CSV table of C-alpha atoms in Angstrom, one decimal:
chain,number,residue,atom,x,y,z
A,290,MET,CA,58.1,142.6,43.4
A,291,SER,CA,59.3,139.6,41.5
A,292,ALA,CA,59.1,139.2,37.8
A,293,SER,CA,56.5,136.5,38.0
A,294,VAL,CA,54.1,138.8,39.9
A,295,ILE,CA,54.6,141.6,37.4
A,296,LEU,CA,53.9,139.2,34.5
A,297,LEU,CA,50.7,138.0,36.3
A,298,LEU,CA,49.5,141.6,36.7
A,299,LEU,CA,50.2,142.3,33.1
A,300,ARG,CA,48.3,139.2,32.0
A,301,LEU,CA,45.3,140.2,34.2
A,302,LEU,CA,45.4,143.7,32.8
A,303,SER,CA,45.5,142.5,29.2
A,304,ALA,CA,42.7,140.0,29.9
A,305,LEU,CA,40.6,142.9,31.3
A,306,LEU,CA,41.3,145.1,28.4
A,307,LEU,CA,40.4,142.3,26.0
A,308,LEU,CA,37.1,141.6,27.8
A,309,GLY,CA,36.3,145.3,27.8
A,310,PHE,CA,37.0,145.5,24.0
A,311,LEU,CA,34.8,142.5,23.4
A,312,GLY,CA,32.1,143.9,25.6
A,313,MET,CA,32.2,147.2,23.6
A,314,ILE,CA,31.8,145.3,20.3
A,315,ALA,CA,28.9,143.3,21.7
A,316,TRP,CA,27.2,146.5,22.9
A,317,LEU,CA,27.7,148.1,19.5
A,318,ILE,CA,26.2,145.1,17.7
A,319,TYR,CA,23.2,145.1,20.1
A,320,ARG,CA,22.6,148.8,19.4
A,321,ASP,CA,22.8,148.3,15.7
A,322,LEU,CA,20.3,145.4,15.9
A,323,GLN,CA,17.9,147.6,17.9
A,324,MET,CA,18.1,150.4,15.3
A,325,THR,CA,17.7,148.0,12.4
A,326,THR,CA,14.6,146.4,14.1
A,327,THR,CA,13.1,149.8,14.7
A,328,ALA,CA,13.7,150.9,11.0
A,329,LEU,CA,12.2,147.7,9.7
A,330,THR,CA,9.2,148.0,11.9
A,331,GLN,CA,8.6,151.6,10.8
A,332,GLN,CA,9.1,150.6,7.1
A,333,GLY,CA,6.7,147.7,7.4
A,334,GLN,CA,3.9,149.9,8.7
A,335,VAL,CA,1.1,150.4,6.2
A,336,ARG,CA,1.1,154.1,5.4
A,337,ALA,CA,-1.3,153.9,2.5
A,338,ALA,CA,-3.2,151.5,0.4
A,339,LEU,CA,-4.7,151.4,-3.1
A,340,CYS,CA,-8.4,150.5,-3.4
A,341,VAL,CA,-9.8,149.1,-6.6
A,342,ILE,CA,-12.8,151.4,-7.4
A,343,ALA,CA,-13.5,150.2,-11.0
A,344,ASN,CA,-12.3,147.2,-13.0
A,345,GLU,CA,-13.4,146.0,-16.5
A,346,GLY,CA,-11.9,142.6,-15.8
A,347,GLU,CA,-12.7,140.0,-13.1
A,348,THR,CA,-9.7,140.4,-10.9
A,349,PRO,CA,-8.9,142.2,-8.7
A,350,ALA,CA,-12.5,142.7,-7.4
A,351,VAL,CA,-13.8,146.1,-6.7
A,352,GLY,CA,-13.1,147.1,-3.1
A,353,THR,CA,-9.9,145.1,-2.9
A,354,LEU,CA,-7.2,146.9,-0.9
A,355,PHE,CA,-3.5,146.7,-1.7
A,356,PRO,CA,-1.3,148.0,1.1
A,357,LEU,CA,1.6,150.1,-0.3
A,358,GLN,CA,5.2,149.1,0.4
A,359,PRO,CA,8.1,151.6,0.1
A,360,VAL,CA,8.4,150.4,-3.5
A,361,THR,CA,5.2,149.0,-5.1
A,362,SER,CA,5.1,147.8,-8.7
A,363,ILE,CA,1.9,147.6,-10.7
A,364,GLY,CA,1.4,145.5,-13.9
A,365,ARG,CA,0.3,142.3,-15.5
A,366,ASN,CA,3.4,140.3,-14.7
A,367,GLY,CA,3.2,138.0,-11.6
A,368,ARG,CA,6.4,139.6,-10.1
A,369,ASN,CA,4.6,142.8,-9.4
A,370,ALA,CA,3.3,143.7,-6.0
A,371,ILE,CA,-0.1,144.5,-7.6
A,372,VAL,CA,-1.0,142.1,-10.4
A,373,LEU,CA,-3.7,143.2,-12.8
A,374,ALA,CA,-5.4,140.7,-15.1
A,375,ASP,CA,-5.9,143.3,-17.7
A,376,SER,CA,-4.8,143.0,-21.4
A,377,TYR,CA,-4.3,146.8,-21.5
A,378,ALA,CA,-1.8,146.8,-18.6
A,379,SER,CA,1.9,146.2,-19.5
A,380,GLY,CA,4.0,143.6,-17.7
A,381,GLU,CA,5.6,146.3,-15.6
A,382,HIS,CA,3.2,149.2,-16.0
A,383,ALA,CA,3.8,151.7,-13.2
A,384,LEU,CA,5.8,152.2,-10.0
A,385,ILE,CA,4.8,153.8,-6.7
A,386,THR,CA,7.6,154.7,-4.3
A,387,TRP,CA,7.9,156.4,-0.9
A,388,ARG,CA,10.5,159.1,-1.1
A,389,GLY,CA,11.0,162.2,1.0
A,390,GLY,CA,7.8,161.7,3.0
A,391,GLN,CA,5.7,161.5,-0.2
A,392,TRP,CA,4.3,158.9,-2.5
A,393,TRP,CA,5.5,159.2,-6.1
A,394,LEU,CA,3.9,157.6,-9.2
A,395,GLU,CA,5.9,156.8,-12.3
A,396,ASP,CA,4.9,155.2,-15.6
A,397,LEU,CA,7.4,152.6,-16.7
A,398,GLY,CA,7.1,153.3,-20.4
A,399,SER,CA,3.8,151.4,-20.8
A,400,ARG,CA,2.1,151.3,-24.2
A,401,ASN,CA,-1.3,152.5,-23.1
A,402,GLY,CA,0.0,155.0,-20.5
A,403,THR,CA,-1.0,155.6,-16.9
A,404,LEU,CA,-3.6,158.1,-16.0
A,405,LEU,CA,-3.5,160.2,-12.8
A,406,ASN,CA,-6.9,161.8,-12.1
A,407,GLU,CA,-7.8,161.2,-15.8
A,408,VAL,CA,-4.7,163.0,-17.0
A,409,VAL,CA,-2.0,161.1,-18.9
A,410,LEU,CA,1.1,160.9,-16.6
A,411,GLN,CA,4.0,162.4,-18.5
A,412,GLU,CA,6.6,162.3,-15.7
A,413,THR,CA,7.0,161.2,-12.2
A,414,ALA,CA,4.3,162.9,-10.0
A,415,VAL,CA,3.5,163.1,-6.3
A,416,ILE,CA,0.2,161.4,-5.4
A,417,THR,CA,-1.9,162.2,-2.4
A,418,ALA,CA,-5.1,160.8,-0.7
A,419,GLY,CA,-8.0,160.6,-3.0
A,420,ASP,CA,-6.0,160.5,-6.3
A,421,ILE,CA,-7.2,158.0,-8.8
A,422,ILE,CA,-4.7,156.0,-10.8
A,423,SER,CA,-5.9,154.3,-14.0
A,424,VAL,CA,-4.0,151.4,-15.5
A,425,GLY,CA,-5.8,149.9,-18.4
A,426,GLY,CA,-9.4,149.3,-17.4
A,427,THR,CA,-8.6,149.3,-13.7
A,428,GLN,CA,-9.0,152.4,-11.5
A,429,LEU,CA,-7.2,152.5,-8.1
A,430,LYS,CA,-7.8,155.2,-5.4
A,431,LEU,CA,-5.0,156.1,-3.0
A,432,GLU,CA,-6.2,156.0,0.6
A,433,LEU,CA,-4.1,157.1,3.5
């Protein structure tokens, strides 16, 4: 075998190895995109909602449903996921989060406090279907 044939075979082998390496990277990226898409789809599914059952103000109207996201903020400020036009609600009043397969309610240091089933919320608590959250003059019921 001549030197030029050996060099040609080595070049073909290196090209095949390079293509195999690039193919493996493309396959890993494809798998990662599939897993990310699946995770985002599951995260975007509505697992629960808050229904307004009583409100002393005009908005939100009684019967309004607010689907819960993995992190849902409640308050008077327009940046919140659930905005309450209630002078007794703080700008950032309460936070509902999905952790460990459960919904958690946390008061964010509001002046008038957050009530869970007519009891003042002292620390973060697990909430379940049927629980009533009171923020100012608005009552929200958790529905799964």
